[in-house]
Coordinates of C-alpha atoms in Angstrom, one line a residue:
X25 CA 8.4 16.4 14.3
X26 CA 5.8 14.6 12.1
X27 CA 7.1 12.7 8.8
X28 CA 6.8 14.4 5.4
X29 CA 3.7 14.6 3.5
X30 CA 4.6 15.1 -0.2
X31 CA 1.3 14.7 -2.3
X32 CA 1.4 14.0 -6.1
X33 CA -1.9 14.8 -7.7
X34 CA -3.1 13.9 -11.3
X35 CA -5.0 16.1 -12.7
X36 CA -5.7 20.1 -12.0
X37 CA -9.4 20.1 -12.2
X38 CA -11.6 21.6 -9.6
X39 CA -11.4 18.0 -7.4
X40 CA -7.9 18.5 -7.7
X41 CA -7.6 21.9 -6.6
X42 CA -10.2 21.5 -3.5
X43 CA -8.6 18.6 -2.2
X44 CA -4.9 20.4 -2.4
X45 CA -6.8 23.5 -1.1
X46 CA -8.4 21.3 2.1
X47 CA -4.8 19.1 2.8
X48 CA -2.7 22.4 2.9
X49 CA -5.1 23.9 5.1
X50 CA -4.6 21.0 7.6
X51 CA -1.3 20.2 7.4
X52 CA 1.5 22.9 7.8
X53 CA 3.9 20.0 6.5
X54 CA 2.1 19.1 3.7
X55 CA 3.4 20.0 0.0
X56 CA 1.2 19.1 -3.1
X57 CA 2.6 19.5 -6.7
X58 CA -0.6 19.4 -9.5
X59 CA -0.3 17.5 -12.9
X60 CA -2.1 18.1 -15.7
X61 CA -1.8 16.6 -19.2
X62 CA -3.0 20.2 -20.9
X63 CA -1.0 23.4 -20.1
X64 CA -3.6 25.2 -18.7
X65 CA -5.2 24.1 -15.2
X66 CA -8.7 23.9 -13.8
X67 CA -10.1 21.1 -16.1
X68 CA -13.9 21.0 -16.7
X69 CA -14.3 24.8 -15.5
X70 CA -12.0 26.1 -18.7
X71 CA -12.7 23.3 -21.2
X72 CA -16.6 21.7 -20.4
X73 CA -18.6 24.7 -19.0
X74 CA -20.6 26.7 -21.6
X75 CA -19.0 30.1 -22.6
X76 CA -22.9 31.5 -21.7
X77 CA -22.6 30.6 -18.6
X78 CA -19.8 32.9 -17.0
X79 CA -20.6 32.8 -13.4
X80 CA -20.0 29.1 -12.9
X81 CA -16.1 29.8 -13.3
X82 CA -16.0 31.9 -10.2
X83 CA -14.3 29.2 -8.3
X84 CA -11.3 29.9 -10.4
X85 CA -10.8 32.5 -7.7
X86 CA -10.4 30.0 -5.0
X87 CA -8.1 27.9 -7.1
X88 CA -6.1 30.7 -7.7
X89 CA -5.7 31.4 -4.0
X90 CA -4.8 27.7 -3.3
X91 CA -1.8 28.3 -5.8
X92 CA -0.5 30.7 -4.3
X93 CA 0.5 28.9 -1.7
X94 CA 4.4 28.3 -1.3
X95 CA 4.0 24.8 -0.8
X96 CA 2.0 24.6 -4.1
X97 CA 3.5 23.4 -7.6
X98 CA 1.5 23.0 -10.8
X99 CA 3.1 21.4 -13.4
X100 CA 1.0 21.5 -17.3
X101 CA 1.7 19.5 -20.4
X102 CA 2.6 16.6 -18.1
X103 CA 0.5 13.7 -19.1
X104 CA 0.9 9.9 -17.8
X105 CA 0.6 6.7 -20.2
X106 CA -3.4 5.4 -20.3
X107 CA -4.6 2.4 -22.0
X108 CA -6.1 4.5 -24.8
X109 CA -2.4 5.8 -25.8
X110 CA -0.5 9.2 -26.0
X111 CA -3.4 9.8 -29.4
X112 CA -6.4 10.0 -26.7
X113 CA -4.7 10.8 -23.4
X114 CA -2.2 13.7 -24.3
X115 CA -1.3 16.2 -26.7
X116 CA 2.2 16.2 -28.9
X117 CA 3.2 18.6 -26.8
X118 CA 3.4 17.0 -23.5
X119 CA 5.5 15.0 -21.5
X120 CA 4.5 11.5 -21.2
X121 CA 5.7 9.3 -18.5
X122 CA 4.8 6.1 -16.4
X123 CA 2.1 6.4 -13.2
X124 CA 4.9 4.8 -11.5
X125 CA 7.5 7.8 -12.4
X126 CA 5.7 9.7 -9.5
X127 CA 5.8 6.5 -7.1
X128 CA 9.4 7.1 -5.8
X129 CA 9.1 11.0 -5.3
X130 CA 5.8 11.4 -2.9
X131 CA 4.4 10.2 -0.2
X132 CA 1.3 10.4 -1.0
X133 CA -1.0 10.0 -4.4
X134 CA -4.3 11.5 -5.7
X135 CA -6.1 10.1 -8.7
X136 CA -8.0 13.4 -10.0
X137 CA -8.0 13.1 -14.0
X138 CA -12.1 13.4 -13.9
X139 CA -13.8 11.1 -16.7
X140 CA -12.1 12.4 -20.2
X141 CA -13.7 9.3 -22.7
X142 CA -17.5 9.5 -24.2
X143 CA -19.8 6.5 -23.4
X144 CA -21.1 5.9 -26.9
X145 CA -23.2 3.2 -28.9
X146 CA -21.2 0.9 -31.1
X147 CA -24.3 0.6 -33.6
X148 CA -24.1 4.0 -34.0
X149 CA -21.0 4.4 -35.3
X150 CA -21.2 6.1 -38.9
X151 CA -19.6 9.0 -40.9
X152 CA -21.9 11.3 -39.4
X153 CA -21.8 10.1 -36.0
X154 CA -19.8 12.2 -33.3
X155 CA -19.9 12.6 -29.7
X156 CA -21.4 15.7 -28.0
X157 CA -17.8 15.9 -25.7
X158 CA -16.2 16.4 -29.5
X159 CA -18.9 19.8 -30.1
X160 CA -17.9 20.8 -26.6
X161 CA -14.5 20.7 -26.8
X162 CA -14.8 22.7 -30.4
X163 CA -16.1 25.2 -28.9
X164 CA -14.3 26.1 -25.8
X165 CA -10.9 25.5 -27.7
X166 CA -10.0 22.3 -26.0
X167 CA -6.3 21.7 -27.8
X168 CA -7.4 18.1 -28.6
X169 CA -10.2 20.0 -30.8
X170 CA -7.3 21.3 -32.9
X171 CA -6.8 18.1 -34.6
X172 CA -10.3 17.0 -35.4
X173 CA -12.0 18.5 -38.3
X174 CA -15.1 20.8 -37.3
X175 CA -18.5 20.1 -37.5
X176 CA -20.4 19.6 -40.7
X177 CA -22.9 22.8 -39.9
X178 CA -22.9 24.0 -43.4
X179 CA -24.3 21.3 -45.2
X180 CA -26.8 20.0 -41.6
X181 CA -30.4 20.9 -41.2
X182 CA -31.5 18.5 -38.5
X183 CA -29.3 17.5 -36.0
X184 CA -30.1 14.5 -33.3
X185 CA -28.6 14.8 -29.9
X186 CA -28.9 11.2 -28.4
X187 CA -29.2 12.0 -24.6
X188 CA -31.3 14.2 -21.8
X189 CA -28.5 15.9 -19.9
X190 CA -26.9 19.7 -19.0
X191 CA -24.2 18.7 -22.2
X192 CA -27.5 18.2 -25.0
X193 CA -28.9 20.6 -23.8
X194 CA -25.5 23.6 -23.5
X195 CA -24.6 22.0 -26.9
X196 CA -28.2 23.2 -28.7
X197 CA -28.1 26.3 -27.0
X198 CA -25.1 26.9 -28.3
X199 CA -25.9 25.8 -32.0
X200 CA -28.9 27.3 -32.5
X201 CA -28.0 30.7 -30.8
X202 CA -27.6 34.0 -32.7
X203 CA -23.8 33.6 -33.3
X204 CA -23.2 37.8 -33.6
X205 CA -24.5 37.4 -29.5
X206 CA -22.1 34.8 -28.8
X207 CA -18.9 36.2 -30.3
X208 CA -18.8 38.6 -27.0
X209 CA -18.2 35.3 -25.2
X210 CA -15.4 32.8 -24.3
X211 CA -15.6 31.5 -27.8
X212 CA -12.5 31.7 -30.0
X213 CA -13.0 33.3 -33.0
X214 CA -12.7 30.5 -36.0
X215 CA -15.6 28.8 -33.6
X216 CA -17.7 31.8 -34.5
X217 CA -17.3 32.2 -37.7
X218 CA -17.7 28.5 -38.4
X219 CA -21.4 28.8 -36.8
X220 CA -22.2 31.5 -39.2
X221 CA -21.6 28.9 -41.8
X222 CA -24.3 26.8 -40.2
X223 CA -27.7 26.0 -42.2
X224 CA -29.3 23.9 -38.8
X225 CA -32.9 24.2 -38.8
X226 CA -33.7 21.9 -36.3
X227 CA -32.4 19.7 -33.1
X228 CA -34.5 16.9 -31.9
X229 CA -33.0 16.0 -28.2
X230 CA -33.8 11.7 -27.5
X231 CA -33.8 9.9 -24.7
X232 CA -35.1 6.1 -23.7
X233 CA -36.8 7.0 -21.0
X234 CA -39.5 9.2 -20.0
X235 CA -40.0 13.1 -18.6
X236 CA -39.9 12.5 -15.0
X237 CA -36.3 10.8 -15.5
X238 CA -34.2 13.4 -17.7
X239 CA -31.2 14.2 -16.3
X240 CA -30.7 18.1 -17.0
X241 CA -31.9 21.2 -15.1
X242 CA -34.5 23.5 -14.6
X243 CA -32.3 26.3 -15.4
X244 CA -31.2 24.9 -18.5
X245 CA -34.4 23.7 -19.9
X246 CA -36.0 27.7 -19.1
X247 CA -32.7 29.0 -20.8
X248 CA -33.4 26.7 -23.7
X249 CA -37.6 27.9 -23.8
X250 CA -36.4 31.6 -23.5
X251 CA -34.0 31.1 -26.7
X252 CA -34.7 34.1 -28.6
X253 CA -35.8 33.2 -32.2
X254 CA -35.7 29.9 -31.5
X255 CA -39.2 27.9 -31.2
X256 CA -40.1 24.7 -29.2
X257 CA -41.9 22.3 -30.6
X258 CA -44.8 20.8 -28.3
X259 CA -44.8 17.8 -27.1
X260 CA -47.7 15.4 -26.8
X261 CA -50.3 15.8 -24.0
X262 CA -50.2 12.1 -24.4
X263 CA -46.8 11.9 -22.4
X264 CA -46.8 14.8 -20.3
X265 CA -50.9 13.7 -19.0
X266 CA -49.9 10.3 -16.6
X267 CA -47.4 12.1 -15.1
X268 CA -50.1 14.4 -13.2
X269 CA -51.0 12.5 -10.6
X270 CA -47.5 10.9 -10.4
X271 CA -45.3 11.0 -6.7
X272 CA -42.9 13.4 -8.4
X273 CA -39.8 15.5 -6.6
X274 CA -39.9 19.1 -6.2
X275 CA -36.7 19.3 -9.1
X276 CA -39.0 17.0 -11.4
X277 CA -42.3 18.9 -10.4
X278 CA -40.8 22.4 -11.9
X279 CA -39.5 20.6 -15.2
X280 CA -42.9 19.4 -15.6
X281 CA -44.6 22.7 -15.3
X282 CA -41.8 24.5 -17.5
X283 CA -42.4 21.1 -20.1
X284 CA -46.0 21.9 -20.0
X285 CA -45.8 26.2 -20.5
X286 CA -43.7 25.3 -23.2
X287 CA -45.2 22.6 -25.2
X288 CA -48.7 25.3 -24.6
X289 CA -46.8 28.4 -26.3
X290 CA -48.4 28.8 -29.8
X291 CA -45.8 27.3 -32.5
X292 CA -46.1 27.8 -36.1
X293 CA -45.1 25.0 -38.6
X294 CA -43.1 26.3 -41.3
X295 CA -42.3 29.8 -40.2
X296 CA -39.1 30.1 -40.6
X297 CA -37.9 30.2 -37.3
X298 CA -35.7 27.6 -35.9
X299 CA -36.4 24.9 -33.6
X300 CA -35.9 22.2 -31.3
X301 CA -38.1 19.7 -29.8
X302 CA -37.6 16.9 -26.7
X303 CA -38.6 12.7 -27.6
X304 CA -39.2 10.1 -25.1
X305 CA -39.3 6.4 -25.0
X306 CA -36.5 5.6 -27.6
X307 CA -33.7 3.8 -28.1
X308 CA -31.1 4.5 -30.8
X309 CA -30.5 0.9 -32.4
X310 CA -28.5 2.3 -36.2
X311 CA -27.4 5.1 -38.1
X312 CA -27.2 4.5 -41.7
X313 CA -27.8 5.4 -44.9
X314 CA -30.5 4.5 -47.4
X315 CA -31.2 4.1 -51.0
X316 CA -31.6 7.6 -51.8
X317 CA -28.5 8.5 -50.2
X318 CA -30.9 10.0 -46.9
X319 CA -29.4 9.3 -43.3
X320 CA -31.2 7.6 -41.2
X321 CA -31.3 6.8 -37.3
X322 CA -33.3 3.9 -36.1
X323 CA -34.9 3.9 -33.1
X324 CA -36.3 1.1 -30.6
X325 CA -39.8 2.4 -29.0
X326 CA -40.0 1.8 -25.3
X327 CA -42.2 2.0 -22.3
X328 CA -41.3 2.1 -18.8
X329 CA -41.3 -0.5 -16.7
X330 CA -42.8 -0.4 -12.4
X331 CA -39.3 0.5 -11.5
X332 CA -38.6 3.5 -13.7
X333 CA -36.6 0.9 -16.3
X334 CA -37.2 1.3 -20.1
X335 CA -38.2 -1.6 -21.8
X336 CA -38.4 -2.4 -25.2
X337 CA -41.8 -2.7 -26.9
X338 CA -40.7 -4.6 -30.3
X339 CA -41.6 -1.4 -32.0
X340 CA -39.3 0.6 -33.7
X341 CA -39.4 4.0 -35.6
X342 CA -36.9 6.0 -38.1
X343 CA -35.7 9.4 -38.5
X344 CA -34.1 11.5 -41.0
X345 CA -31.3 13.3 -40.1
X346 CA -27.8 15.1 -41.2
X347 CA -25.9 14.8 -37.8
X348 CA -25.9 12.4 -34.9
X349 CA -24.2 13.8 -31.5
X350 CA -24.4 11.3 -28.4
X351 CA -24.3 12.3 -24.8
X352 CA -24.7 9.6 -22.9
X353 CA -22.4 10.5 -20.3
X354 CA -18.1 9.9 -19.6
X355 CA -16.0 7.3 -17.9
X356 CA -12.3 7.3 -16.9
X357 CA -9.1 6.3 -19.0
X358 CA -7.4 3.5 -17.0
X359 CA -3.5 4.1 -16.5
X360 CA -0.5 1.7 -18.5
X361 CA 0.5 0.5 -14.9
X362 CA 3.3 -1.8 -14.5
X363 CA 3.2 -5.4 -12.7
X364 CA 5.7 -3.9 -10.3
X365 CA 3.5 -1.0 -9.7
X366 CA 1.7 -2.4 -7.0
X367 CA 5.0 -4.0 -4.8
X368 CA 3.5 -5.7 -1.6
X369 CA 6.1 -3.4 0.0
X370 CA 7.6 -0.3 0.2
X371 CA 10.8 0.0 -2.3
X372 CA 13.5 2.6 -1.5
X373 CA 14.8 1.9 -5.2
X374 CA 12.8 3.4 -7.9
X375 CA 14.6 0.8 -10.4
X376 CA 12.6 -1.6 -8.4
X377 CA 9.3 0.0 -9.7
X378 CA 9.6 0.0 -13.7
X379 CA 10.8 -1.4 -16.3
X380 CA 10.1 -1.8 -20.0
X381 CA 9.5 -5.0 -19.7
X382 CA 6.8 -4.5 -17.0
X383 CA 4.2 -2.4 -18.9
X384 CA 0.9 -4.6 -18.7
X385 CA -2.7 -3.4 -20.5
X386 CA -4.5 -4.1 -16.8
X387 CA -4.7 -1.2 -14.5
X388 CA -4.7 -2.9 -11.2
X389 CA -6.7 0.3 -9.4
X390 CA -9.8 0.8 -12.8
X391 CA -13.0 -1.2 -12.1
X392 CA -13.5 -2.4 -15.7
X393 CA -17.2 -2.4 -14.7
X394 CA -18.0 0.8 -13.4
X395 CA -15.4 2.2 -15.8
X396 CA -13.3 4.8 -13.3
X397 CA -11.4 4.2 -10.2
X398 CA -11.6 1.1 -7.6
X399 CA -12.2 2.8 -4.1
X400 CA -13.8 1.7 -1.0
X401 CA -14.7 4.6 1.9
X402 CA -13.7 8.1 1.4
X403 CA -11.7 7.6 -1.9
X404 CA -8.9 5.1 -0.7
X405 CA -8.1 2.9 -3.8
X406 CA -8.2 -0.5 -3.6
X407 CA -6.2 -2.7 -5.8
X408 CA -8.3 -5.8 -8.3
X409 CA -7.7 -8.3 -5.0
X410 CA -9.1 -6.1 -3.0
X411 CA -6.1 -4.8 -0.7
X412 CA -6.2 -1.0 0.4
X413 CA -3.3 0.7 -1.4
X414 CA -1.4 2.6 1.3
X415 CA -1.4 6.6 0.8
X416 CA -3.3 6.2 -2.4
X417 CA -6.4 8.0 -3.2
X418 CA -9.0 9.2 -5.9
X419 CA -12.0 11.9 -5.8
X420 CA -14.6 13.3 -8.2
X421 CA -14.9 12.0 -11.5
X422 CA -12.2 9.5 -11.3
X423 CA -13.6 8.0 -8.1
X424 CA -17.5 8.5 -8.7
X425 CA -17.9 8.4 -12.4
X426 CA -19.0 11.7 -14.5
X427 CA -22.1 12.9 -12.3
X428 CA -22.7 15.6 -10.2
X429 CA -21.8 19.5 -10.3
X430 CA -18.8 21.6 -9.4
X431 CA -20.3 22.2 -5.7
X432 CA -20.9 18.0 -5.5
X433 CA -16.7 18.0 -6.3
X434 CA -16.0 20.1 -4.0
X435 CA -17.7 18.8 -1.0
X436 CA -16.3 15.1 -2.3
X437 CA -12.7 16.2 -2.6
X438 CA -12.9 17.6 1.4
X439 CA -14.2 14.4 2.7
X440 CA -11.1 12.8 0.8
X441 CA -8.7 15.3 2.3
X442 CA -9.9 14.6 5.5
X443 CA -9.8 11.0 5.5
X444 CA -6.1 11.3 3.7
X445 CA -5.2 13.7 6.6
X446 CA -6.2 11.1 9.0
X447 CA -4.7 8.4 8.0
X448 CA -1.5 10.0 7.4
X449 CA -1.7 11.1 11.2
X450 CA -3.0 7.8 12.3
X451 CA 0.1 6.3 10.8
X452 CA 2.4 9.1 12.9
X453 CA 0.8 8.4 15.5
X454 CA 1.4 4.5 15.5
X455 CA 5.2 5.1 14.1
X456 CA 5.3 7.4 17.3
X457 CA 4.0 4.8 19.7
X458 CA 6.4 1.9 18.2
X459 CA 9.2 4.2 18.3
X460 CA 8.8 5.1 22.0
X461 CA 7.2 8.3 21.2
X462 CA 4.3 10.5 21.9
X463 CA 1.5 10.1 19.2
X464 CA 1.3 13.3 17.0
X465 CA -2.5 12.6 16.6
X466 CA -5.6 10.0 16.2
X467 CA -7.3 9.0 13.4
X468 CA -7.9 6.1 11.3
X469 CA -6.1 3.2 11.9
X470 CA -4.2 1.6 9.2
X471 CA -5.3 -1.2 7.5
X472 CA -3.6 -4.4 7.7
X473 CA -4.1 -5.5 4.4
X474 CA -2.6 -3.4 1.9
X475 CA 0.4 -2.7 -0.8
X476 CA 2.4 0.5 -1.1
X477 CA 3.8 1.8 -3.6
X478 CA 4.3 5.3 -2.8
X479 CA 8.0 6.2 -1.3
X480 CA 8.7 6.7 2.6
X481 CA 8.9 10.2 4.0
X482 CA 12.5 9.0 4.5
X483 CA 13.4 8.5 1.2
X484 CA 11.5 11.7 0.4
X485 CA 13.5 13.7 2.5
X486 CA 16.3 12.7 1.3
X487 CA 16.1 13.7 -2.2
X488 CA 14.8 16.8 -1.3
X489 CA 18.1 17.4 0.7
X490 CA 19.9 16.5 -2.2
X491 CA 17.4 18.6 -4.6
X492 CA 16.9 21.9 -2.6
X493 CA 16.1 23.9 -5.5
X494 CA 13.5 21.5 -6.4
X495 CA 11.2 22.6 -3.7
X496 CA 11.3 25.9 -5.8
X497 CA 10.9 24.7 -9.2
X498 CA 10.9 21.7 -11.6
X499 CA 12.5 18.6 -9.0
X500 CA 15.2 17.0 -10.5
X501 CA 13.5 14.1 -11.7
X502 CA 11.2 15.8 -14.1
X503 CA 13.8 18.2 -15.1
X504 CA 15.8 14.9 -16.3
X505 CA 12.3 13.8 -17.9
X506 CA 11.7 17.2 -19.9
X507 CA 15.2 17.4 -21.3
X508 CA 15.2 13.3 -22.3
X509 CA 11.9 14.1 -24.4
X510 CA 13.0 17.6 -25.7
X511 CA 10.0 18.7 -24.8
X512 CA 9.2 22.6 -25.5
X513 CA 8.0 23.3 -22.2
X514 CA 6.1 22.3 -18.8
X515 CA 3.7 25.4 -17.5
X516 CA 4.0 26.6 -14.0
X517 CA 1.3 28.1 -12.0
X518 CA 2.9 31.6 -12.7
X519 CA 3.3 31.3 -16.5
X520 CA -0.3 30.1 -16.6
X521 CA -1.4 33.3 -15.0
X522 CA 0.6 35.3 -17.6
X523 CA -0.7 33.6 -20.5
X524 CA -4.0 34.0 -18.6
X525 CA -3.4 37.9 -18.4
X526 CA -2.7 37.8 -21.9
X527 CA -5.8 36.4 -22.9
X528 CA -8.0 38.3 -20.9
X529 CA -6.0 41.2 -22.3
X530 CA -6.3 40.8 -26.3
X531 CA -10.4 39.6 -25.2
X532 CA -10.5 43.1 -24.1
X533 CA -9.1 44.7 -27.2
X534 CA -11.6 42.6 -29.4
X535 CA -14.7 43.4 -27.0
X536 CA -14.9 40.0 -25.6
X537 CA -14.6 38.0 -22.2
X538 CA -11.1 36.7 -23.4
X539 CA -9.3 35.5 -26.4
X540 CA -8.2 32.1 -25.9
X541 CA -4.6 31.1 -27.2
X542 CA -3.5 28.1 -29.0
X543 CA -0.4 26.3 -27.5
X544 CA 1.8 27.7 -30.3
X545 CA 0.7 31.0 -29.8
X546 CA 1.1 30.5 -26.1
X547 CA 5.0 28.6 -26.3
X548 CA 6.1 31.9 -28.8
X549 CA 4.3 34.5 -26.0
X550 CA 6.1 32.8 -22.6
X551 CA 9.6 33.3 -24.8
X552 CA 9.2 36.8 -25.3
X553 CA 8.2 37.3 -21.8
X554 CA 11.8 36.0 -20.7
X555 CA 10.1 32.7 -19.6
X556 CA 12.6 29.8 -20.4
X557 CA 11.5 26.4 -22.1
X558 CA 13.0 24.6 -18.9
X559 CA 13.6 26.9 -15.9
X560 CA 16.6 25.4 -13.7
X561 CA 15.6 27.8 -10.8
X562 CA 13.0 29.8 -10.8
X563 CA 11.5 30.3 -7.5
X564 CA 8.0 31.2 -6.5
X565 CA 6.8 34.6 -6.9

């Protein structure tokens, strides 16, 4: 009989769910339990993709055949202590605990909590600087939006979106679109109503570098030239001309051509309409304010170097504008991790793991550098000495840093399954062959240099004996966790469908997609569907 496989995952995002999805596929022994710092699972695909855009949440369908597995557990509102603190990382809401609270528990760990912090400019920090992640989560009702004022619409004409990606772009659409058109979407209601507030004229989209390097899509750019009463405003023959003779890609070849339709449709200064417009070759350097009270952003003019590179020219150039949003892209919160959490050994006693006195700033698995998880092949994390740590693992965001599409995540978190699934049976297979046995199976070998701080399958099994329930519902440990920090409630997979059914239900009544709850709203509806605050046994449907 092969030793358990118990796998812990943080974060419920589509990485998370496709590598669960992959693992219990593979393994008839394998159990995975999902945690999530927000009640509601699936990450990016509820919270980051545009309400216009519908079809992309299809894989929700996949996720939701994944949990129905019987050997599947999510567990919302359970968020672990990063460096940034319980203000950036969780919600008042949640449970908070250690990394190392799951260390005892599982066998196995996955690091899946995507890349939740903005990159931004120091320079260009000012009171009308915010980052384009703040406008997104606004309007898909992130709960973190809740306690940030909204944006300044009604008193903004011209608003500069620092950045060429999918975000600038999803984030104009959605500002300068007819808001009567999208209140039939995914958009909660005081999101709407706010946009009909809005007096923005204009968006002028900046980047350093050049046309043949912007980052977003074909599809986005024709959505954004097709905008209905909305007007692009040409840009320069200048910059689009050296790029016809240029070695370009088929991807940058058809964002040329759209560029150069659009830049020839016939645009009308002054008429009313509203518009938006694409710069190259600048730097943001300073947003502030000048005598007259006008704000101001300052750019650096650049010019491209032989390797694609921007370089400054010692020229620089100033706007006007009434809002600055940055999109420049997302990197990963690093973990409060212990000095024990790391033990060059396995520990059978969780008091051995954590203590108060062990809480360091230094997350021994983050790459300070690249700003997201260390790995080396396949998403096994390495510790900051370089040692492999045993049965520990990261995919998409976490592990690659914010690039790359839902598909990209999903391909990524199989090749991490599979190598997780082989080294779990490589390891069976050598415990087999020291103990006399047959090997269960081949795969890779384990390394020999290496911590572990994830529990045995034999301690595992133990609790589990002791815990039966558990396998069923909240495990023991987290049920003592929830009651310690009276906290109002942790969301299963089956009360997340409910609420979900609920939504989808008043959206229905109000001729929309779905009307999206707050957490109150949701804690109040679970209680008057007989759902407890802390079920002691509530088995899988």
């Amino acid at each position: 009989m092969p030793p358990l496989f118990r796998l812990a995952v943080v974060g419920a995002g589509p990485s998370a769910f496709y590598t669960a999805s992959r693992v219990l596929s593979r393994l008839p022994e394998a159990r995975v339990d999902l945690f999530d710092r927000l009640w509601a699972p699936h990450g990016l695909v509820r919270f980051g993709v545009a309400p216009d855009h519908p079809e992309v949440k299809n894989c929700i369908h996949k996720f939701d055949e994944t949990a129905s597995d019987s050997r599947f557990r999510f567990f919302g509102n359970v968020a672990f202590k990063t460096q940034n603190g319980p203000s950036m990382s969780s919600l008042r809401h949640s449970l908070v605990l250690p990394l190392s609270s799951l260390f005892p528990h599982y066998t196995h760990l996955l690091v899946a909590n995507g890349a939740n912090l903005p990159n931004t400019i120091a320079s260009l920090e000012s009171s009308f600087t915010l980052s384009a992640l703040s406008l997104v989560h606004w309007y898909t009702g992130h709960p973190m939006s809740a306690r940030l004022p909204p944006p300044p619409l009604s008193t903004t004409k011209h608003i500069t979106l620092v950045g060429h990606g999918n975000v600038s772009l999803d984030v104009a659409r959605l500002l300068l679109s007819d808001p009567t058109e999208l209140a039939k979407l995914d958009i909660p209601p005081h999101v709407i109503e706010h946009l009909k507030t809005s007096t923005v004229e204009h968006i002028n989209i900046v980047s350093r570098r050049g046309p043949a390097q912007v980052a977003f899509t074909a599809k986005e750019l024709r959505e954004m030239m097709n905008l209905s009463g909305v007007a692009f405003r040409p840009i320069p023959d200048s910059t689009l001309a050296p790029l016809d003779n240029a070695n370009l890609t088929r991807q940058q070849s058809r964002l040329l051509q759209l560029l150069k339709k659009g830049s020839k449709e016939s645009y009308v200064a002054g008429s009313g309409a509203k518009t938006w417009s694409l710069e190259f070759f600048r730097s943001p350097t300073r947003a502030f304010v000048d005598e007259n009270g006008q704000k101001q952003i300052e750019f650096d003019l650049n010019e491209l170097d032989e390797q694609g590179r921007a370089v400054r020219t010692g020229k620089k150039e100033i706007q006007r504008t009434d809002l600055i949003a940055t999109s420049l892209g997302y990197h990963s919160d690093p973990f409060q991790q212990s000095s024990s959490s790391s033990p060059s050994h396995p520990s059978s006693s969780p008091s051995e793991i954590t203590s108060p006195e062990d809480v360091v700033r230094e997350d021994p698995w983050y790459d300070p550098i690249l700003k997201r998880v260390r790995t080396s092949s396949h998403g096994r994390v390495m510790d900051a000495e370089g040692r492999h740590v045993s049965n520990v693992y990261a995919s998409g965001w976490a592990a690659n840093g914010a690039r790359g599409v839902i598909a990209s995540s999903m391909y990524d978190a199989y090749d991490v399954a599979d190598t997780m699934v082989a080294d779990y049976l490589a390891t069976s297979a050598a415990e087999g062959q020291a103990a006399g046995q047959e090997p269960v199976s081949h795969g890779t070998a384990p390394f020999e240099s290496a911590v572990f701080p994830m529990a045995s399958p034999a301690d595992v099994m133990a609790q589990e004996e002791a815990d039966p329930i558990g396998l069923y519902t909240y495990p023991a440990w987290l049920e003592k966790e929830i009651h310690a920090q009276e906290i109002s409630r942790v969301v299963t997979y089956d009360q997340w469908k409910r609420v979900d059914a609920e939504e989808i239900r008043r959206g229905k009544e109000a001729g929309k997609e779905r009307e999206r709850m707050s957490w109150k709203e949701i804690d109040l509806f679970l209680a008057s569907e007989g759902q407890p605050a802390h079920p002691e046994s509530l088995e899988k449907d």
